XYZ file of C-alpha atoms in Angstrom:
562
model
C 35.363 -8.844 33.427
C 38.348 -9.123 30.802
C 39.086 -5.502 30.659
C 41.578 -6.457 26.936
C 39.591 -6.196 23.358
C 38.626 -9.779 21.662
C 38.839 -9.162 18.488
C 37.835 -13.217 17.342
C 34.607 -12.006 20.139
C 34.435 -8.937 18.927
C 33.394 -10.745 15.010
C 30.930 -13.250 16.837
C 29.028 -10.359 19.031
C 29.150 -8.138 15.385
C 27.398 -10.765 13.345
C 24.868 -11.779 15.879
C 23.818 -8.201 15.927
C 23.995 -8.413 12.301
C 21.895 -11.478 12.006
C 19.373 -9.952 14.957
C 18.700 -7.059 12.808
C 18.437 -9.072 9.304
C 15.557 -11.725 11.017
C 13.666 -8.304 11.515
C 12.830 -8.451 8.191
C 11.896 -11.698 7.619
C 7.983 -11.970 6.275
C 5.742 -12.067 9.907
C 8.183 -9.486 12.349
C 8.732 -7.341 8.848
C 7.012 -4.243 10.371
C 6.551 -3.250 5.864
C 3.323 -0.536 6.923
C 6.526 1.278 8.542
C 9.160 0.960 6.381
C 7.301 2.459 3.332
C 5.916 5.337 5.516
C 9.047 6.207 6.941
C 10.627 5.504 4.185
C 8.209 7.916 1.842
C 8.678 10.078 5.192
C 11.997 10.467 4.834
C 12.288 11.182 1.130
C 9.490 14.033 1.331
C 11.268 15.761 4.506
C 14.982 15.668 2.151
C 12.988 17.306 -0.602
C 10.894 19.338 1.134
C 14.672 20.886 2.837
C 16.167 21.155 -0.049
C 13.779 23.803 -1.370
C 13.829 25.950 1.357
C 16.873 25.487 2.186
C 18.134 26.278 -1.496
C 15.714 29.588 -1.899
C 17.239 30.322 2.216
C 19.931 30.317 0.587
C 19.376 32.044 -2.246
C 18.627 35.158 0.529
C 20.993 34.718 2.928
C 24.478 34.708 0.790
C 23.474 37.768 -0.847
C 23.396 40.037 2.427
C 25.821 42.659 2.637
C 27.649 43.525 6.044
C 29.131 46.937 6.411
C 28.305 47.194 2.323
C 30.560 43.821 1.505
C 28.960 41.661 -0.339
C 30.598 37.874 0.993
C 28.893 34.788 -0.154
C 31.983 33.068 1.181
C 31.936 33.846 4.609
C 27.910 34.010 4.767
C 28.027 30.143 3.579
C 30.523 29.741 6.546
C 27.737 31.509 8.680
C 25.114 28.242 7.383
C 27.275 25.566 7.232
C 29.063 26.083 10.989
C 25.049 25.963 12.102
C 24.288 24.103 10.101
C 26.703 21.638 11.609
C 26.266 22.306 15.113
C 22.634 21.763 15.000
C 23.701 17.776 12.912
C 26.131 17.440 15.428
C 23.584 17.584 18.246
C 20.438 15.594 16.934
C 23.693 13.044 15.842
C 25.058 13.244 19.947
C 20.817 13.070 21.664
C 19.880 9.987 19.092
C 23.382 7.740 20.447
C 22.770 8.805 23.579
C 19.631 7.670 23.529
C 20.518 4.770 21.405
C 23.885 3.565 23.932
C 21.524 3.351 26.791
C 18.601 1.577 24.717
C 21.859 -0.815 23.738
C 23.499 -1.373 27.276
C 20.271 -1.111 29.637
C 16.902 -1.899 28.042
C 18.458 -4.830 25.278
C 17.335 -8.168 26.079
C 20.388 -10.155 24.745
C 22.787 -7.938 28.091
C 21.108 -10.365 30.008
C 22.752 -13.469 28.992
C 25.669 -11.793 28.817
C 25.955 -10.996 31.634
C 26.137 -14.685 32.309
C 29.149 -15.056 30.054
C 33.073 -14.523 29.630
C 32.604 -11.015 27.270
C 35.143 -8.689 28.095
C 33.010 -5.626 28.756
C 35.295 -3.700 26.146
C 34.417 -6.016 23.428
C 30.946 -6.026 24.537
C 30.804 -2.300 24.598
C 32.789 -1.668 21.231
C 30.553 -4.024 19.496
C 27.549 -2.079 20.695
C 29.797 1.674 19.466
C 30.579 -0.014 16.407
C 26.558 -1.158 15.405
C 25.570 2.526 16.801
C 28.417 3.772 14.498
C 27.027 2.463 11.664
C 23.238 4.173 12.245
C 25.180 6.799 12.628
C 26.855 6.798 9.475
C 23.950 6.216 7.183
C 21.906 10.225 9.473
C 25.452 11.614 8.455
C 24.879 10.146 5.148
C 21.643 11.478 4.716
C 22.215 15.499 6.140
C 25.059 16.019 4.729
C 24.613 15.092 1.639
C 21.477 17.380 1.368
C 23.214 19.977 3.683
C 26.200 20.175 0.608
C 25.315 19.062 -2.054
C 22.036 21.913 -2.119
C 24.869 24.791 -0.030
C 26.851 23.479 -4.052
C 24.435 23.828 -5.551
C 24.275 27.917 -5.205
C 27.710 29.000 -4.463
C 29.859 26.195 -6.681
C 32.862 24.370 -4.684
C 35.921 23.043 -5.694
C 36.519 18.826 -5.854
C 37.880 19.195 -2.143
C 34.558 20.295 -0.573
C 32.960 16.853 -2.274
C 36.187 15.017 -0.927
C 35.826 16.425 2.776
C 31.824 15.938 3.035
C 32.588 12.063 1.986
C 35.252 12.383 5.308
C 32.708 14.257 6.727
C 30.697 11.324 7.264
C 32.561 8.661 8.707
C 34.489 10.929 10.792
C 31.826 13.285 12.786
C 29.775 10.296 13.619
C 33.593 9.104 15.548
C 32.374 12.560 17.062
C 29.453 12.031 18.434
C 29.547 8.444 19.577
C 32.426 9.473 21.228
C 30.630 12.392 23.265
C 27.504 10.267 22.987
C 29.743 7.560 25.474
C 30.753 10.034 28.046
C 27.443 11.199 28.406
C 25.627 8.275 28.394
C 26.134 7.630 32.045
C 25.315 11.000 33.467
C 22.081 10.774 31.533
C 21.305 7.084 32.100
C 21.646 7.949 36.114
C 19.025 11.242 35.892
C 16.588 9.013 33.908
C 17.216 7.243 37.588
C 16.729 9.931 39.417
C 13.692 11.126 37.678
C 11.779 7.457 37.476
C 10.148 7.395 40.844
C 9.279 11.240 40.505
C 5.776 10.960 37.868
C 4.844 14.233 38.194
C 8.636 16.084 37.721
C 8.645 13.918 34.810
C 5.468 14.685 33.381
C 6.678 18.316 33.663
C 10.019 18.450 32.410
C 8.889 16.765 29.859
C 6.392 18.802 28.398
C 7.986 21.895 29.143
C 10.744 20.390 26.668
C 8.107 19.311 24.479
C 6.972 22.856 24.111
C 9.874 24.924 23.500
C 10.489 22.118 20.552
C 7.462 23.201 19.238
C 8.534 26.690 19.922
C 12.151 26.139 17.739
C 9.157 25.200 15.512
C 7.038 27.959 15.660
C 9.989 30.212 14.294
C 10.776 27.653 11.233
C 7.302 27.653 10.278
C 7.790 31.793 10.038
C 11.049 31.803 8.641
C 9.111 29.490 6.168
C 5.989 31.359 5.351
C 8.592 34.563 4.399
C 10.263 32.940 2.112
C 7.489 32.242 0.130
C 5.988 35.208 0.805
C 8.725 37.213 -0.922
C 11.509 39.006 0.516
C 10.779 40.118 4.021
C 13.333 37.627 5.513
C 16.665 39.999 3.527
C 15.297 43.147 5.766
C 15.392 41.118 8.451
C 19.469 40.044 8.486
C 20.889 43.661 9.358
C 23.907 44.309 10.521
C 23.091 43.778 14.576
C 21.410 40.747 13.300
C 24.553 39.956 11.357
C 27.389 41.019 13.455
C 25.547 38.995 16.499
C 25.392 35.634 14.013
C 28.898 36.934 13.402
C 30.055 36.353 16.770
C 28.061 33.459 18.286
C 29.805 31.082 15.188
C 32.963 31.962 16.075
C 32.298 30.366 19.631
C 30.319 27.491 17.417
C 33.034 24.541 18.097
C 33.916 22.486 17.060
C 31.381 22.967 14.105
C 32.685 26.005 12.794
C 35.834 24.200 12.770
C 34.759 21.270 10.424
C 32.637 24.125 8.285
C 36.107 26.003 8.088
C 37.948 22.468 6.561
C 35.130 22.215 4.233
C 35.472 25.232 2.625
C 39.647 25.419 2.691
C 39.618 27.209 5.741
C 42.525 27.083 7.729
C 42.215 23.287 6.666
C 45.158 22.042 8.824
C 44.284 24.309 12.407
C 41.353 22.734 11.913
C 41.744 19.058 10.825
C 43.995 19.252 14.131
C 41.793 20.332 16.935
C 38.882 17.725 15.710
C 41.136 14.908 15.875
C 41.980 16.142 19.496
C 38.649 16.107 20.477
C 38.016 12.611 18.742
C 41.098 11.206 21.171
C 39.991 13.106 24.127
C 36.620 11.666 23.501
C 37.685 7.747 22.742
C 40.073 8.694 25.718
C 37.018 8.914 27.710
C 34.875 6.562 26.312
C 38.178 3.773 27.246
C 37.486 5.452 30.913
C 33.455 5.034 30.715
C 33.420 1.224 29.763
C 33.976 -0.133 33.026
C 31.365 2.494 35.403
C 29.236 1.659 32.262
C 28.787 -2.361 31.807
C 29.372 -2.555 35.457
C 26.278 -0.304 35.945
C 24.123 -1.984 32.711
C 24.744 -5.443 34.043
C 24.183 -4.637 37.371
C 20.778 -3.064 35.717
C 19.826 -6.332 33.752
C 20.245 -8.845 36.187
C 17.984 -7.415 38.950
C 16.129 -6.681 36.343
C 16.112 -3.109 37.192
C 14.583 -3.128 40.895
C 14.409 -0.558 43.175
C 13.998 -1.338 47.440
C 10.244 -1.920 47.638
C 8.707 1.192 49.317
C 5.520 1.695 51.349
C 2.266 1.003 49.998
C -0.740 3.085 50.723
C -4.036 1.850 50.789
C -7.091 2.701 48.358
C -8.513 5.719 50.044
C -12.099 4.605 48.926
C -13.995 1.963 46.926
C -14.485 2.344 42.760
C -15.923 1.062 40.919
C -15.075 -1.688 38.166
C -14.275 1.030 35.291
C -13.262 3.519 37.594
C -10.739 1.018 39.010
C -9.954 -0.208 35.480
C -9.148 3.442 34.487
C -6.973 4.193 37.322
C -4.703 1.519 36.414
C -4.610 2.225 32.602
C -3.536 6.145 34.023
C -0.949 4.672 36.216
C 0.777 2.292 33.959
C 1.016 5.045 31.274
C 1.825 7.389 33.456
C 4.621 5.443 35.853
C 6.473 5.134 32.180
C 8.547 7.460 31.305
C 8.674 6.774 27.097
C 4.446 5.913 27.676
C 4.469 9.359 29.290
C 6.753 11.295 26.546
C 4.920 9.898 23.459
C 1.399 9.322 24.690
C 0.021 12.408 27.742
C 3.389 15.068 26.644
C 2.316 14.804 22.832
C -1.352 15.489 23.683
C -0.271 18.108 25.732
C 1.318 19.845 23.455
C -1.341 19.139 19.754
C -2.938 22.765 20.718
C 0.249 24.076 20.204
C 1.263 22.544 17.261
C -2.062 23.134 15.956
C -1.630 27.285 16.361
C 1.464 27.079 15.322
C 0.413 25.656 11.396
C -2.164 27.930 11.139
C -0.833 31.860 12.075
C 1.168 30.350 9.380
C -1.523 28.414 6.791
C -4.094 31.090 7.203
C -1.952 34.049 6.506
C -0.046 32.646 4.301
C -4.087 31.707 1.864
C -4.846 35.061 2.710
C -1.525 36.679 1.197
C -1.772 34.129 -1.185
C -5.263 33.694 -3.380
C -7.332 35.898 -0.898
C -9.433 33.643 0.773
C -10.338 33.024 3.942
C -10.789 29.077 4.840
C -9.820 29.370 9.518
C -12.035 26.437 10.598
C -11.421 24.121 6.998
C -7.439 24.653 8.296
C -8.152 24.372 11.365
C -9.479 21.168 11.405
C -7.706 19.756 8.576
C -4.606 20.514 11.547
C -6.663 19.214 14.215
C -7.251 15.639 13.210
C -3.878 16.000 11.112
C -1.901 16.069 14.331
C -4.653 14.249 16.590
C -3.688 11.632 14.573
C -0.286 11.826 15.131
C -0.466 12.274 18.756
C -3.086 9.432 18.995
C -1.659 6.811 19.195
C -1.494 5.306 22.584
C -4.401 3.347 21.773
C -2.212 1.074 19.133
C -1.377 -0.782 22.886
C -3.958 -0.774 24.806
C -3.993 -4.544 25.217
C -0.244 -5.233 24.581
C 1.117 -2.735 27.223
C -0.852 -5.026 29.816
C 1.030 -7.798 29.288
C 0.381 -10.344 31.756
C -1.847 -8.238 33.650
C -4.224 -8.301 31.232
C -4.126 -12.725 31.743
C -4.734 -11.260 35.630
C -7.788 -9.343 34.353
C -9.105 -11.340 32.184
C -9.530 -13.867 35.028
C -11.612 -11.752 37.621
C -15.151 -11.380 37.252
C -15.433 -8.145 35.141
C -17.526 -7.798 32.258
C -14.879 -8.222 28.980
C -17.218 -4.840 28.159
C -15.500 -2.946 30.460
C -12.231 -4.475 30.794
C -11.570 -3.123 26.597
C -13.480 -0.047 27.274
C -12.434 0.836 29.772
C -9.523 1.627 27.752
C -11.102 3.184 24.973
C -12.490 5.926 27.262
C -8.841 6.678 29.025
C -8.234 7.565 25.250
C -11.016 9.127 24.219
C -10.389 11.639 28.210
C -6.827 12.367 26.998
C -7.817 12.615 23.013
C -10.557 15.171 24.194
C -8.643 17.085 26.297
C -6.540 17.672 24.047
C -8.672 18.705 21.476
C -11.251 20.683 23.808
C -7.411 22.769 23.979
C -6.567 23.699 20.870
C -10.552 24.205 19.886
C -10.151 26.887 22.803
C -6.954 28.520 21.946
C -7.687 28.932 18.290
C -11.417 30.562 19.445
C -9.683 32.701 22.242
C -6.580 33.714 19.373
C -9.384 34.834 17.511
C -9.334 31.936 14.584
C -12.651 30.259 15.824
C -15.980 31.988 16.831
C -17.230 29.535 19.565
C -19.757 27.879 17.384
C -17.353 26.947 15.195
C -14.731 26.581 17.943
C -17.346 23.073 19.457
C -18.087 22.392 15.983
C -13.754 21.587 15.581
C -13.787 19.590 19.095
C -16.960 17.887 18.451
C -15.366 16.496 14.747
C -12.158 16.172 16.739
C -13.063 14.211 19.037
C -15.564 12.038 16.661
C -12.373 10.980 14.760
C -10.374 10.266 18.673
C -13.059 7.934 18.746
C -12.932 6.000 15.317
C -8.868 5.573 15.908
C -9.223 4.940 18.948
C -11.679 1.522 18.741
C -10.544 0.546 15.033
C -7.111 0.383 16.818
C -8.014 -1.634 19.612
C -9.347 -4.154 17.118
C -6.368 -4.131 15.755
C -4.318 -4.624 18.337
C -6.528 -7.409 20.114
C -5.758 -9.298 17.363
C -2.600 -9.197 16.966
C -0.988 -8.666 19.986
C 2.692 -8.419 21.385
C 3.280 -8.264 24.780
C 6.980 -7.801 26.044
C 8.575 -10.217 27.823
C 10.395 -7.405 29.799
C 9.923 -7.258 33.777
C 8.189 -3.871 33.176
C 5.974 -4.855 29.948
C 6.926 -1.605 28.434
C 7.346 -2.064 24.282
C 10.502 -1.071 23.407
C 9.069 -0.853 19.740
C 6.209 0.189 17.336
C 4.924 -2.273 15.439
C 2.865 -2.636 12.631
C -0.587 -1.228 14.684
C 1.173 2.270 15.401
C 2.185 1.722 11.387
C -0.911 1.054 9.794
C -3.088 3.613 12.383
C -0.966 6.608 11.755
C -1.343 5.945 7.948
C -4.722 5.354 8.115
C -5.336 8.786 10.436
C -3.458 11.200 8.132
C -5.383 9.364 5.131
C -8.187 10.321 6.445
C -6.504 13.874 7.711
C -5.645 15.109 4.451
C -9.278 13.498 2.585
C -11.411 14.878 4.259
C -9.169 18.279 5.287
C -8.110 18.418 2.132
C -11.577 18.764 0.699
C -13.595 21.250 2.650
C -9.456 23.440 2.207
C -10.098 22.884 -1.394
C -14.023 22.892 -1.453
C -13.966 26.413 0.436
C -11.459 27.817 -1.932
C -13.016 27.133 -5.327
C -15.976 28.168 -3.715
C -14.366 31.615 -2.370
C -12.995 32.222 -5.288
C -15.628 32.613 -7.422
C -18.046 34.193 -4.917
C -20.043 31.327 -3.364
C -18.298 31.054 -0.162
C -21.184 32.014 1.571
C -23.981 30.378 -0.090
C -21.956 26.364 0.415
C -20.530 27.559 3.447
C -22.485 24.574 4.684
C -20.123 22.421 2.721
C -17.720 22.107 5.841
C -20.381 21.544 7.939
C -21.737 18.170 6.042
C -18.590 17.145 5.072
C -16.422 17.025 7.668
C -19.237 16.030 10.632
C -21.277 13.827 7.945
C -17.557 11.543 8.175
C -16.894 12.071 11.506
C -20.240 10.716 12.674
C -19.428 7.753 9.938
C -16.387 7.211 11.235
C -16.734 7.119 15.181
C -20.210 4.504 14.256
C -18.180 2.636 12.312
C -14.652 2.406 14.212
C -17.834 2.296 17.799
C -19.044 -1.711 15.277
C -15.757 -2.911 14.481
C -14.824 -3.134 18.241
C -17.902 -4.489 19.715
C -18.190 -7.200 16.842
C -17.740 -10.564 18.080
C -16.200 -8.718 21.144
C -16.391 -11.960 23.673
C -16.166 -14.615 22.029
C -12.980 -12.858 20.685
C -12.245 -11.837 24.642
C -12.791 -15.292 26.358
C -11.330 -17.563 22.855
C -7.514 -14.852 23.725
C -4.593 -17.114 24.879
C -2.270 -15.425 22.667
C 0.214 -12.286 22.599
C 3.779 -12.987 23.625
C 6.322 -12.262 21.573
């Protein structure tokens, strides 16, 4: 493998990657629903962030320390923390993208057999990743800086440095990510066959992130309810914030440069970090590329382990369900997005419930805990219950092996549906139990919430399985893992969100409407009629959609390959 950088070959590799990305927008392969949904969701998140960040700045910039009002110092602290969060997010994304590009990309199989230099190949991947990080930096930095400038006017240098930061911050994140990519890959390999440990670690990490999410929600509630947040920032808290920001390198240096503080020193230090990251990246090129190319040639194979015999015979349904469970549990990406997320959904519902319930009571003096619980459980349940969208596709070549067995078609398909339903039911049971224990719901209301969640989950599973059956896309990878979500995921998520807002929104608004007119108890049954009735109809419609013509479709099925 050559060590020099071949610029002509680099240009060819970049053109190849650009054409591959452009091919994803062609008719037939373009996920239009998912693309529109992501754009709208991004715009909505930006709008929400700008509103609440602006409200926070109004409070924080007016906080006094030692009886002195210093908006410039407060802005420096806010920007330092914001840049640190953005940089960490970009580094985490960069590590993931580098590992995906080098150890999971299909073209690495071809590159391993071609005379392509390690540096040329690695740099071509990094440039593509860098371009994506520039877009992310533009969205984040412009949202933060323009909102900050609207509440604390800045000079022209601030906007010039903002533009430069959108170009140089991704260099920093990609440089650090390239250094961390190989240790991260080694960690993934170490945990790859330790399924229980991986599941525990991933679930704990997800739960920790949710606690941060809950803390942010609490802050949002305080912003909406008045100036309570202002009294949180006392002298002790402000001294702790100042000490923390003083050690927050290099984010505090970047914030200082933005605000005209020690511009020369800060710029030199950031430049030195960039140079150091570039030098370390060059050192890791051979290590990373050698490991990546060997991994692609071998197909990621491991030394065979001793196989254990079957302890006892299973019925066809139980055996197929076990096969589905092991396939998900032994694939890290599936395990995280399917099982770990489903387990932490109750925490997501509880955190939002703790904020939403008190917020509604304090704003309009209406108690609507059951209605909010139904809305939140449907909302987060529809987002978490996405593993049903690959019920057929994730089988890959195994689907034809199972199809050739003397097993009834309903047994094969409903083994997938039943496993998804068990996970959904467990998630909804934990959700209902948690809200009941914390005093938001009575036992009967918790049972109703559980039943509604399971019925809607069953409908979502049936519809997703039918769509995936009609438009299955098998992976060509040796492990059969599906790396990218397709139209089915987007359709199911959008449909689930729409139904959640329609049903949940209808019962919440109805409860508020009648409560404000003193008729809450008279029309309390509407919540059960609307939510329960729609849940039953959805479950029946989903089941009919799945079983209608299932036998003929199953035995005619012969496609699915990408």
